Amino acid sequence: MLGPPLAGLSSRTGENGVRWRGKVAAVTFVVLLLGYAALRLSPWPAALAIRLVFEAGGRQMNAALERFVPVSQVTGVLDEHYAPADPDARLDVFYPRQLSTEAALLTVVWIHGGAFVAGSKEEVRNYVRILAAHGVTGVAVDYSLAPGRTYPTPVRQVNAALAYLAKNAARLHVDPRRFVLAGDSAGAQLAAQLANLTSSADYAREVGVTPALGREQLAGVLLYCGPYGSPGRGGQDRESFFVRSVLWSYSGRRDFRREPGFQFMFVAEHLSAAFPPTFISVGNADPLAPDSYALATTLKNLGVPLESLFFPADHEPPLPHEYQFNLAAEAGQEALTRSLAFLDRLRSSPAGAAER
């Protein structure tokens, strides 16, 4: 008596299961189709995914650096608002705790990385504090992220930060005659671009930014792991999904090569012999390593005073992007030591000596 009803139920359940699986497959297809369309129509989905991953890594990196900060030796001020009308325009300033009121120090302005779509000054805060403990004023700068704000907004913002630091030099222990522009990854690109527009009136005019500093105020540049040339430069295949997404986000245009003026973002192709003394480094396993090698060659050919820290291709362990922030590793310690030595040489040079 139970056989036929149960058999019917089983049959209906099977039919419902087929229908349910069909609906799930249809919904999945629609979601994937919408996701694909979103990726084709807007840079936001990819940018937000990159931001999520990068910022998680940035927080971990800053936390790992905490134990290397000589807390008792450093003080400073947080969240200085360098442009009142811009909510993203904030910076932190750190300097040695034992300073006389009027002391003015070589000032290292560190611009954080994050592929122009991620990152914050908080992620490099501990590294800047470590630099400050060695006798400089260290500044960590925030700027607006793409795709919400596009090029050249971050260039203008960091330029405004330099103007603010020069104006408030006495209060913040800044030596307005000795600035060093520094950065990692996208921040290194911004540092190099600001250094170039400070050094070249023609380039500044092309970018459309009036430099906040005179060339004589810029003592040097400290660059780690940055992108400096256009994708495909020198035969490199760099038109990956990641690169396309980032440059679409930053330029505001999917075909970024057609965005007017965006070509000046690729600073390696617009350098002059007036570029400041430079320290440049990158890990041997960094996908952006060719950019640093090419930039170093260009600067050397221009006669720019240059120091570099590069590693053999077979260096073990392989050194990834942003290797310098890993102070638990020998290479990270070497990078810090070499950077501090470079800053010491700039600090001992007469003010204005960098002008050429």
mmCIF file of N, CA and C in Angstrom, residues 103-228:
data_model
loop_
_atom_site.group_PDB
_atom_site.id
_atom_site.type_symbol
_atom_site.label_atom_id
_atom_site.label_comp_id
_atom_site.label_asym_id
_atom_site.label_seq_id
_atom_site.Cartn_x
_atom_site.Cartn_y
_atom_site.Cartn_z
ATOM 1 N N ALA A 103 64.213 73.409 16.831
ATOM 2 C CA ALA A 103 64.938 72.456 15.987
ATOM 3 C C ALA A 103 64.191 72.171 14.691
ATOM 4 N N ALA A 104 64.913 72.237 13.576
ATOM 5 C CA ALA A 104 64.358 71.934 12.253
ATOM 6 C C ALA A 104 65.204 70.838 11.619
ATOM 7 N N LEU A 105 64.556 69.768 11.177
ATOM 8 C CA LEU A 105 65.271 68.599 10.703
ATOM 9 C C LEU A 105 64.993 68.303 9.231
ATOM 10 N N LEU A 106 65.958 67.644 8.591
ATOM 11 C CA LEU A 106 65.706 67.068 7.276
ATOM 12 C C LEU A 106 64.367 66.344 7.330
ATOM 13 N N THR A 107 63.492 66.626 6.364
ATOM 14 C CA THR A 107 62.109 66.137 6.435
ATOM 15 C C THR A 107 61.821 65.161 5.308
ATOM 16 N N VAL A 108 61.490 63.921 5.706
ATOM 17 C CA VAL A 108 61.185 62.854 4.753
ATOM 18 C C VAL A 108 59.667 62.734 4.639
ATOM 19 N N VAL A 109 59.149 63.041 3.466
ATOM 20 C CA VAL A 109 57.706 62.967 3.222
ATOM 21 C C VAL A 109 57.424 61.644 2.518
ATOM 22 N N TRP A 110 56.843 60.696 3.269
ATOM 23 C CA TRP A 110 56.617 59.350 2.732
ATOM 24 C C TRP A 110 55.186 59.242 2.199
ATOM 25 N N ILE A 111 55.090 58.805 0.946
ATOM 26 C CA ILE A 111 53.798 58.662 0.267
ATOM 27 C C ILE A 111 53.496 57.169 0.159
ATOM 28 N N HIS A 112 52.377 56.751 0.735
ATOM 29 C CA HIS A 112 52.052 55.325 0.799
ATOM 30 C C HIS A 112 51.686 54.757 -0.568
ATOM 31 N N GLY A 113 51.844 53.444 -0.691
ATOM 32 C CA GLY A 113 51.458 52.740 -1.901
ATOM 33 C C GLY A 113 50.043 52.205 -1.816
ATOM 34 N N GLY A 114 49.705 51.342 -2.787
ATOM 35 C CA GLY A 114 48.377 50.754 -2.821
ATOM 36 C C GLY A 114 47.750 50.786 -4.205
ATOM 37 N N ALA A 115 48.603 50.863 -5.253
ATOM 38 C CA ALA A 115 48.126 50.812 -6.636
ATOM 39 C C ALA A 115 47.140 51.925 -6.955
ATOM 40 N N PHE A 116 47.215 53.042 -6.245
ATOM 41 C CA PHE A 116 46.366 54.216 -6.428
ATOM 42 C C PHE A 116 44.915 53.977 -6.018
ATOM 43 N N VAL A 117 44.555 52.749 -5.670
ATOM 44 C CA VAL A 117 43.171 52.430 -5.298
ATOM 45 C C VAL A 117 43.062 51.999 -3.828
ATOM 46 N N ALA A 118 44.168 51.926 -3.130
ATOM 47 C CA ALA A 118 44.155 51.417 -1.756
ATOM 48 C C ALA A 118 45.253 52.096 -0.951
ATOM 49 N N GLY A 119 45.285 51.772 0.343
ATOM 50 C CA GLY A 119 46.344 52.246 1.209
ATOM 51 C C GLY A 119 45.973 53.485 2.002
ATOM 52 N N SER A 120 46.803 53.795 2.995
ATOM 53 C CA SER A 120 46.603 54.972 3.834
ATOM 54 C C SER A 120 47.890 55.264 4.573
ATOM 55 N N LYS A 121 47.965 56.452 5.127
ATOM 56 C CA LYS A 121 49.135 56.832 5.908
ATOM 57 C C LYS A 121 49.299 55.955 7.140
ATOM 58 N N GLU A 122 48.197 55.417 7.657
ATOM 59 C CA GLU A 122 48.288 54.541 8.836
ATOM 60 C C GLU A 122 49.110 53.282 8.542
ATOM 61 N N GLU A 123 49.101 52.837 7.304
ATOM 62 C CA GLU A 123 49.807 51.602 6.948
ATOM 63 C C GLU A 123 51.323 51.775 6.936
ATOM 64 N N VAL A 124 51.803 53.014 6.778
ATOM 65 C CA VAL A 124 53.252 53.250 6.791
ATOM 66 C C VAL A 124 53.677 54.022 8.037
ATOM 67 N N ARG A 125 52.740 54.229 8.934
ATOM 68 C CA ARG A 125 53.006 55.052 10.116
ATOM 69 C C ARG A 125 54.196 54.532 10.919
ATOM 70 N N ASN A 126 54.261 53.248 11.180
ATOM 71 C CA ASN A 126 55.346 52.728 12.006
ATOM 72 C C ASN A 126 56.694 52.804 11.296
ATOM 73 N N TYR A 127 56.702 52.612 9.994
ATOM 74 C CA TYR A 127 57.968 52.729 9.264
ATOM 75 C C TYR A 127 58.477 54.168 9.325
ATOM 76 N N VAL A 128 57.588 55.118 9.189
ATOM 77 C CA VAL A 128 57.981 56.529 9.261
ATOM 78 C C VAL A 128 58.455 56.875 10.669
ATOM 79 N N ARG A 129 57.843 56.297 11.660
ATOM 80 C CA ARG A 129 58.300 56.522 13.044
ATOM 81 C C ARG A 129 59.717 55.971 13.246
ATOM 82 N N ILE A 130 60.009 54.852 12.631
ATOM 83 C CA ILE A 130 61.361 54.278 12.708
ATOM 84 C C ILE A 130 62.369 55.235 12.083
ATOM 85 N N LEU A 131 62.044 55.798 10.928
ATOM 86 C CA LEU A 131 62.935 56.779 10.302
ATOM 87 C C LEU A 131 63.133 57.989 11.203
ATOM 88 N N ALA A 132 62.046 58.476 11.800
ATOM 89 C CA ALA A 132 62.126 59.663 12.647
ATOM 90 C C ALA A 132 63.023 59.436 13.858
ATOM 91 N N ALA A 133 63.039 58.235 14.362
ATOM 92 C CA ALA A 133 63.879 57.919 15.525
ATOM 93 C C ALA A 133 65.360 58.086 15.217
ATOM 94 N N HIS A 134 65.694 58.112 13.940
ATOM 95 C CA HIS A 134 67.095 58.251 13.544
ATOM 96 C C HIS A 134 67.473 59.691 13.211
ATOM 97 N N GLY A 135 66.655 60.641 13.659
ATOM 98 C CA GLY A 135 67.080 62.033 13.583
ATOM 99 C C GLY A 135 66.533 62.840 12.429
ATOM 100 N N VAL A 136 65.408 62.425 11.863
ATOM 101 C CA VAL A 136 64.757 63.225 10.830
ATOM 102 C C VAL A 136 63.320 63.494 11.253
ATOM 103 N N THR A 137 62.689 64.417 10.573
ATOM 104 C CA THR A 137 61.246 64.571 10.703
ATOM 105 C C THR A 137 60.606 63.725 9.604
ATOM 106 N N GLY A 138 59.723 62.822 10.008
ATOM 107 C CA GLY A 138 59.068 61.933 9.056
ATOM 108 C C GLY A 138 57.596 62.283 8.928
ATOM 109 N N VAL A 139 57.122 62.330 7.711
ATOM 110 C CA VAL A 139 55.733 62.695 7.437
ATOM 111 C C VAL A 139 55.082 61.589 6.613
ATOM 112 N N ALA A 140 53.907 61.143 7.030
ATOM 113 C CA ALA A 140 53.116 60.184 6.268
ATOM 114 C C ALA A 140 51.889 60.910 5.740
ATOM 115 N N VAL A 141 51.669 60.837 4.434
ATOM 116 C CA VAL A 141 50.638 61.651 3.774
ATOM 117 C C VAL A 141 49.501 60.783 3.241
ATOM 118 N N ASP A 142 48.290 61.228 3.466
ATOM 119 C CA ASP A 142 47.120 60.629 2.827
ATOM 120 C C ASP A 142 46.767 61.401 1.569
ATOM 121 N N TYR A 143 46.143 60.702 0.632
ATOM 122 C CA TYR A 143 45.627 61.327 -0.587
ATOM 123 C C TYR A 143 44.398 60.541 -1.025
ATOM 124 N N SER A 144 43.617 61.100 -1.911
ATOM 125 C CA SER A 144 42.380 60.454 -2.350
ATOM 126 C C SER A 144 42.679 59.250 -3.230
ATOM 127 N N LEU A 145 41.827 58.233 -3.116
ATOM 128 C CA LEU A 145 42.018 56.993 -3.855
ATOM 129 C C LEU A 145 41.123 56.941 -5.086
ATOM 130 N N ALA A 146 41.627 56.275 -6.107
ATOM 131 C CA ALA A 146 40.834 55.986 -7.301
ATOM 132 C C ALA A 146 39.956 54.761 -7.005
ATOM 133 N N PRO A 147 38.876 54.603 -7.757
ATOM 134 C CA PRO A 147 38.400 55.443 -8.847
ATOM 135 C C PRO A 147 37.530 56.618 -8.404
ATOM 136 N N GLY A 148 37.369 56.813 -7.086
ATOM 137 C CA GLY A 148 36.577 57.938 -6.610
ATOM 138 C C GLY A 148 37.160 59.274 -7.042
ATOM 139 N N ARG A 149 38.492 59.387 -6.988
ATOM 140 C CA ARG A 149 39.196 60.581 -7.470
ATOM 141 C C ARG A 149 40.284 60.094 -8.409
ATOM 142 N N THR A 150 40.511 60.818 -9.474
ATOM 143 C CA THR A 150 41.419 60.347 -10.508
ATOM 144 C C THR A 150 42.610 61.283 -10.685
ATOM 145 N N TYR A 151 43.571 60.823 -11.472
ATOM 146 C CA TYR A 151 44.769 61.591 -11.806
ATOM 147 C C TYR A 151 44.382 62.935 -12.424
ATOM 148 N N PRO A 152 45.073 64.031 -12.069
ATOM 149 C CA PRO A 152 46.246 64.114 -11.191
ATOM 150 C C PRO A 152 45.918 64.559 -9.769
ATOM 151 N N THR A 153 44.736 64.205 -9.260
ATOM 152 C CA THR A 153 44.335 64.647 -7.919
ATOM 153 C C THR A 153 45.386 64.325 -6.851
ATOM 154 N N PRO A 154 45.911 63.069 -6.752
ATOM 155 C CA PRO A 154 46.902 62.812 -5.710
ATOM 156 C C PRO A 154 48.174 63.659 -5.858
ATOM 157 N N VAL A 155 48.566 63.954 -7.092
ATOM 158 C CA VAL A 155 49.741 64.800 -7.314
ATOM 159 C C VAL A 155 49.483 66.187 -6.727
ATOM 160 N N ARG A 156 48.329 66.733 -7.010
ATOM 161 C CA ARG A 156 47.979 68.054 -6.483
ATOM 162 C C ARG A 156 47.890 68.031 -4.954
ATOM 163 N N GLN A 157 47.339 66.949 -4.408
ATOM 164 C CA GLN A 157 47.182 66.879 -2.953
ATOM 165 C C GLN A 157 48.527 66.814 -2.241
ATOM 166 N N VAL A 158 49.414 65.954 -2.703
ATOM 167 C CA VAL A 158 50.714 65.851 -2.034
ATOM 168 C C VAL A 158 51.499 67.142 -2.222
ATOM 169 N N ASN A 159 51.344 67.781 -3.364
ATOM 170 C CA ASN A 159 51.970 69.084 -3.569
ATOM 171 C C ASN A 159 51.442 70.094 -2.547
ATOM 172 N N ALA A 160 50.137 70.043 -2.281
ATOM 173 C CA ALA A 160 49.548 70.918 -1.258
ATOM 174 C C ALA A 160 50.086 70.576 0.129
ATOM 175 N N ALA A 161 50.328 69.294 0.370
ATOM 176 C CA ALA A 161 50.897 68.889 1.657
ATOM 177 C C ALA A 161 52.294 69.483 1.839
ATOM 178 N N LEU A 162 53.069 69.522 0.766
ATOM 179 C CA LEU A 162 54.411 70.116 0.849
ATOM 180 C C LEU A 162 54.320 71.603 1.171
ATOM 181 N N ALA A 163 53.359 72.286 0.556
ATOM 182 C CA ALA A 163 53.168 73.706 0.849
ATOM 183 C C ALA A 163 52.786 73.908 2.314
ATOM 184 N N TYR A 164 51.927 73.043 2.815
ATOM 185 C CA TYR A 164 51.490 73.133 4.211
ATOM 186 C C TYR A 164 52.668 72.912 5.159
ATOM 187 N N LEU A 165 53.496 71.928 4.858
ATOM 188 C CA LEU A 165 54.654 71.633 5.716
ATOM 189 C C LEU A 165 55.637 72.801 5.719
ATOM 190 N N ALA A 166 55.862 73.392 4.554
ATOM 191 C CA ALA A 166 56.771 74.530 4.488
ATOM 192 C C ALA A 166 56.215 75.717 5.277
ATOM 193 N N LYS A 167 54.907 75.933 5.187
ATOM 194 C CA LYS A 167 54.277 77.055 5.888
ATOM 195 C C LYS A 167 54.297 76.852 7.398
ATOM 196 N N ASN A 168 54.176 75.599 7.839
ATOM 197 C CA ASN A 168 54.125 75.287 9.274
ATOM 198 C C ASN A 168 55.433 74.661 9.761
ATOM 199 N N ALA A 169 56.518 74.989 9.090
ATOM 200 C CA ALA A 169 57.807 74.355 9.356
ATOM 201 C C ALA A 169 58.248 74.482 10.815
ATOM 202 N N ALA A 170 58.164 75.660 11.377
ATOM 203 C CA ALA A 170 58.670 75.871 12.734
ATOM 204 C C ALA A 170 57.924 75.009 13.747
ATOM 205 N N ARG A 171 56.618 74.952 13.632
ATOM 206 C CA ARG A 171 55.810 74.178 14.591
ATOM 207 C C ARG A 171 56.033 72.677 14.446
ATOM 208 N N LEU A 172 56.316 72.211 13.238
ATOM 209 C CA LEU A 172 56.394 70.776 12.981
ATOM 210 C C LEU A 172 57.824 70.253 12.867
ATOM 211 N N HIS A 173 58.800 71.068 13.220
ATOM 212 C CA HIS A 173 60.219 70.678 13.170
ATOM 213 C C HIS A 173 60.663 70.282 11.766
ATOM 214 N N VAL A 174 60.142 70.994 10.799
ATOM 215 C CA VAL A 174 60.485 70.782 9.396
ATOM 216 C C VAL A 174 61.560 71.782 8.984
ATOM 217 N N ASP A 175 62.593 71.284 8.312
ATOM 218 C CA ASP A 175 63.557 72.179 7.698
ATOM 219 C C ASP A 175 63.081 72.440 6.271
ATOM 220 N N PRO A 176 62.534 73.614 6.000
ATOM 221 C CA PRO A 176 61.967 73.876 4.675
ATOM 222 C C PRO A 176 63.010 73.943 3.569
ATOM 223 N N ARG A 177 64.287 73.895 3.953
ATOM 224 C CA ARG A 177 65.359 73.911 2.951
ATOM 225 C C ARG A 177 65.805 72.507 2.581
ATOM 226 N N ARG A 178 65.279 71.474 3.303
ATOM 227 C CA ARG A 178 65.746 70.106 3.083
ATOM 228 C C ARG A 178 64.573 69.132 3.142
ATOM 229 N N PHE A 179 63.893 68.964 2.042
ATOM 230 C CA PHE A 179 62.838 67.965 1.913
ATOM 231 C C PHE A 179 63.366 66.752 1.147
ATOM 232 N N VAL A 180 62.892 65.585 1.553
ATOM 233 C CA VAL A 180 63.139 64.350 0.798
ATOM 234 C C VAL A 180 61.784 63.746 0.469
ATOM 235 N N LEU A 181 61.528 63.527 -0.802
ATOM 236 C CA LEU A 181 60.304 62.846 -1.218
ATOM 237 C C LEU A 181 60.565 61.356 -1.259
ATOM 238 N N ALA A 182 59.701 60.585 -0.600
ATOM 239 C CA ALA A 182 59.910 59.147 -0.492
ATOM 240 C C ALA A 182 58.584 58.428 -0.691
ATOM 241 N N GLY A 183 58.662 57.158 -1.069
ATOM 242 C CA GLY A 183 57.428 56.406 -1.223
ATOM 243 C C GLY A 183 57.678 54.973 -1.609
ATOM 244 N N ASP A 184 56.614 54.196 -1.505
ATOM 245 C CA ASP A 184 56.650 52.787 -1.885
ATOM 246 C C ASP A 184 55.552 52.526 -2.901
ATOM 247 N N SER A 185 55.871 51.704 -3.892
ATOM 248 C CA SER A 185 54.912 51.292 -4.915
ATOM 249 C C SER A 185 54.287 52.512 -5.593
ATOM 250 N N ALA A 186 52.957 52.643 -5.573
ATOM 251 C CA ALA A 186 52.330 53.805 -6.192
ATOM 252 C C ALA A 186 52.831 55.098 -5.551
ATOM 253 N N GLY A 187 53.146 55.041 -4.264
ATOM 254 C CA GLY A 187 53.697 56.213 -3.591
ATOM 255 C C GLY A 187 55.062 56.603 -4.119
ATOM 256 N N ALA A 188 55.851 55.617 -4.553
ATOM 257 C CA ALA A 188 57.145 55.917 -5.166
ATOM 258 C C ALA A 188 56.946 56.621 -6.501
ATOM 259 N N GLN A 189 55.936 56.203 -7.260
ATOM 260 C CA GLN A 189 55.631 56.889 -8.512
ATOM 261 C C GLN A 189 55.268 58.344 -8.237
ATOM 262 N N LEU A 190 54.422 58.570 -7.232
ATOM 263 C CA LEU A 190 54.027 59.938 -6.895
ATOM 264 C C LEU A 190 55.229 60.759 -6.429
ATOM 265 N N ALA A 191 56.104 60.150 -5.637
ATOM 266 C CA ALA A 191 57.300 60.858 -5.176
ATOM 267 C C ALA A 191 58.176 61.249 -6.362
ATOM 268 N N ALA A 192 58.374 60.309 -7.293
ATOM 269 C CA ALA A 192 59.199 60.594 -8.469
ATOM 270 C C ALA A 192 58.560 61.677 -9.332
ATOM 271 N N GLN A 193 57.238 61.620 -9.483
ATOM 272 C CA GLN A 193 56.569 62.605 -10.324
ATOM 273 C C GLN A 193 56.649 63.995 -9.700
ATOM 274 N N LEU A 194 56.438 64.090 -8.400
ATOM 275 C CA LEU A 194 56.546 65.385 -7.731
ATOM 276 C C LEU A 194 57.974 65.918 -7.777
ATOM 277 N N ALA A 195 58.943 65.022 -7.636
ATOM 278 C CA ALA A 195 60.343 65.445 -7.736
ATOM 279 C C ALA A 195 60.636 65.985 -9.129
ATOM 280 N N ASN A 196 60.074 65.347 -10.145
ATOM 281 C CA ASN A 196 60.349 65.775 -11.515
ATOM 282 C C ASN A 196 59.677 67.103 -11.834
ATOM 283 N N LEU A 197 58.444 67.298 -11.365
ATOM 284 C CA LEU A 197 57.795 68.580 -11.676
ATOM 285 C C LEU A 197 58.400 69.717 -10.858
ATOM 286 N N THR A 198 59.018 69.372 -9.702
ATOM 287 C CA THR A 198 59.747 70.374 -8.926
ATOM 288 C C THR A 198 61.055 70.741 -9.610
ATOM 289 N N SER A 199 61.587 69.799 -10.390
ATOM 290 C CA SER A 199 62.892 69.985 -11.038
ATOM 291 C C SER A 199 62.798 70.536 -12.448
ATOM 292 N N SER A 200 61.655 70.361 -13.092
ATOM 293 C CA SER A 200 61.523 70.721 -14.501
ATOM 294 C C SER A 200 60.286 71.601 -14.702
ATOM 295 N N ALA A 201 60.515 72.861 -15.048
ATOM 296 C CA ALA A 201 59.394 73.784 -15.275
ATOM 297 C C ALA A 201 58.547 73.328 -16.456
ATOM 298 N N ASP A 202 59.172 72.765 -17.476
ATOM 299 C CA ASP A 202 58.425 72.292 -18.640
ATOM 300 C C ASP A 202 57.494 71.148 -18.260
ATOM 301 N N TYR A 203 58.020 70.214 -17.477
ATOM 302 C CA TYR A 203 57.200 69.073 -17.058
ATOM 303 C C TYR A 203 56.058 69.530 -16.152
ATOM 304 N N ALA A 204 56.341 70.441 -15.228
ATOM 305 C CA ALA A 204 55.298 70.962 -14.344
ATOM 306 C C ALA A 204 54.182 71.617 -15.156
ATOM 307 N N ARG A 205 54.562 72.318 -16.206
ATOM 308 C CA ARG A 205 53.578 72.958 -17.062
ATOM 309 C C ARG A 205 52.728 71.910 -17.782
ATOM 310 N N GLU A 206 53.347 70.846 -18.250
ATOM 311 C CA GLU A 206 52.609 69.782 -18.943
ATOM 312 C C GLU A 206 51.635 69.084 -17.989
ATOM 313 N N VAL A 207 52.062 68.835 -16.754
ATOM 314 C CA VAL A 207 51.206 68.177 -15.767
ATOM 315 C C VAL A 207 50.110 69.123 -15.293
ATOM 316 N N GLY A 208 50.398 70.428 -15.311
ATOM 317 C CA GLY A 208 49.414 71.409 -14.864
ATOM 318 C C GLY A 208 49.429 71.632 -13.373
ATOM 319 N N VAL A 209 50.598 71.456 -12.752
ATOM 320 C CA VAL A 209 50.752 71.652 -11.308
ATOM 321 C C VAL A 209 51.897 72.625 -11.064
ATOM 322 N N THR A 210 51.633 73.667 -10.295
ATOM 323 C CA THR A 210 52.687 74.595 -9.904
ATOM 324 C C THR A 210 53.381 74.058 -8.662
ATOM 325 N N PRO A 211 54.678 73.768 -8.730
ATOM 326 C CA PRO A 211 55.363 73.137 -7.586
ATOM 327 C C PRO A 211 55.286 73.990 -6.325
ATOM 328 N N ALA A 212 55.041 73.333 -5.206
ATOM 329 C CA ALA A 212 55.002 74.028 -3.923
ATOM 330 C C ALA A 212 56.398 74.373 -3.430
ATOM 331 N N LEU A 213 57.385 73.598 -3.887
ATOM 332 C CA LEU A 213 58.765 73.804 -3.449
ATOM 333 C C LEU A 213 59.612 74.305 -4.601
ATOM 334 N N GLY A 214 60.650 75.046 -4.254
ATOM 335 C CA GLY A 214 61.685 75.362 -5.224
ATOM 336 C C GLY A 214 62.642 74.182 -5.329
ATOM 337 N N ARG A 215 63.331 74.086 -6.444
ATOM 338 C CA ARG A 215 64.257 72.971 -6.631
ATOM 339 C C ARG A 215 65.306 72.925 -5.533
ATOM 340 N N GLU A 216 65.715 74.085 -5.035
ATOM 341 C CA GLU A 216 66.750 74.142 -3.999
ATOM 342 C C GLU A 216 66.271 73.588 -2.666
ATOM 343 N N GLN A 217 64.947 73.433 -2.493
ATOM 344 C CA GLN A 217 64.409 72.890 -1.243
ATOM 345 C C GLN A 217 64.343 71.362 -1.243
ATOM 346 N N LEU A 218 64.526 70.775 -2.398
ATOM 347 C CA LEU A 218 64.388 69.327 -2.527
ATOM 348 C C LEU A 218 65.761 68.680 -2.492
ATOM 349 N N ALA A 219 66.069 68.047 -1.340
ATOM 350 C CA ALA A 219 67.403 67.484 -1.136
ATOM 351 C C ALA A 219 67.587 66.140 -1.822
ATOM 352 N N GLY A 220 66.526 65.337 -1.935
ATOM 353 C CA GLY A 220 66.685 64.015 -2.520
ATOM 354 C C GLY A 220 65.376 63.265 -2.635
ATOM 355 N N VAL A 221 65.485 62.047 -3.158
ATOM 356 C CA VAL A 221 64.330 61.193 -3.402
ATOM 357 C C VAL A 221 64.679 59.774 -2.981
ATOM 358 N N LEU A 222 63.741 59.122 -2.306
ATOM 359 C CA LEU A 222 63.925 57.760 -1.807
ATOM 360 C C LEU A 222 62.786 56.910 -2.373
ATOM 361 N N LEU A 223 63.111 55.970 -3.261
ATOM 362 C CA LEU A 223 62.092 55.253 -4.027
ATOM 363 C C LEU A 223 62.187 53.744 -3.836
ATOM 364 N N TYR A 224 61.044 53.136 -3.491
ATOM 365 C CA TYR A 224 60.977 51.685 -3.327
ATOM 366 C C TYR A 224 59.854 51.094 -4.179
ATOM 367 N N CYS A 225 60.233 50.189 -5.065
ATOM 368 C CA CYS A 225 59.277 49.265 -5.706
ATOM 369 C C CYS A 225 58.182 49.951 -6.497
ATOM 370 N N GLY A 226 58.514 51.027 -7.192
ATOM 371 C CA GLY A 226 57.483 51.788 -7.876
ATOM 372 C C GLY A 226 57.285 51.435 -9.335
ATOM 373 N N PRO A 227 56.134 51.846 -9.902
ATOM 374 C CA PRO A 227 55.910 51.785 -11.346
ATOM 375 C C PRO A 227 56.240 53.156 -11.948
ATOM 376 N N TYR A 228 57.177 53.198 -12.848
ATOM 377 C CA TYR A 228 57.628 54.498 -13.350
ATOM 378 C C TYR A 228 57.420 54.686 -14.848
#
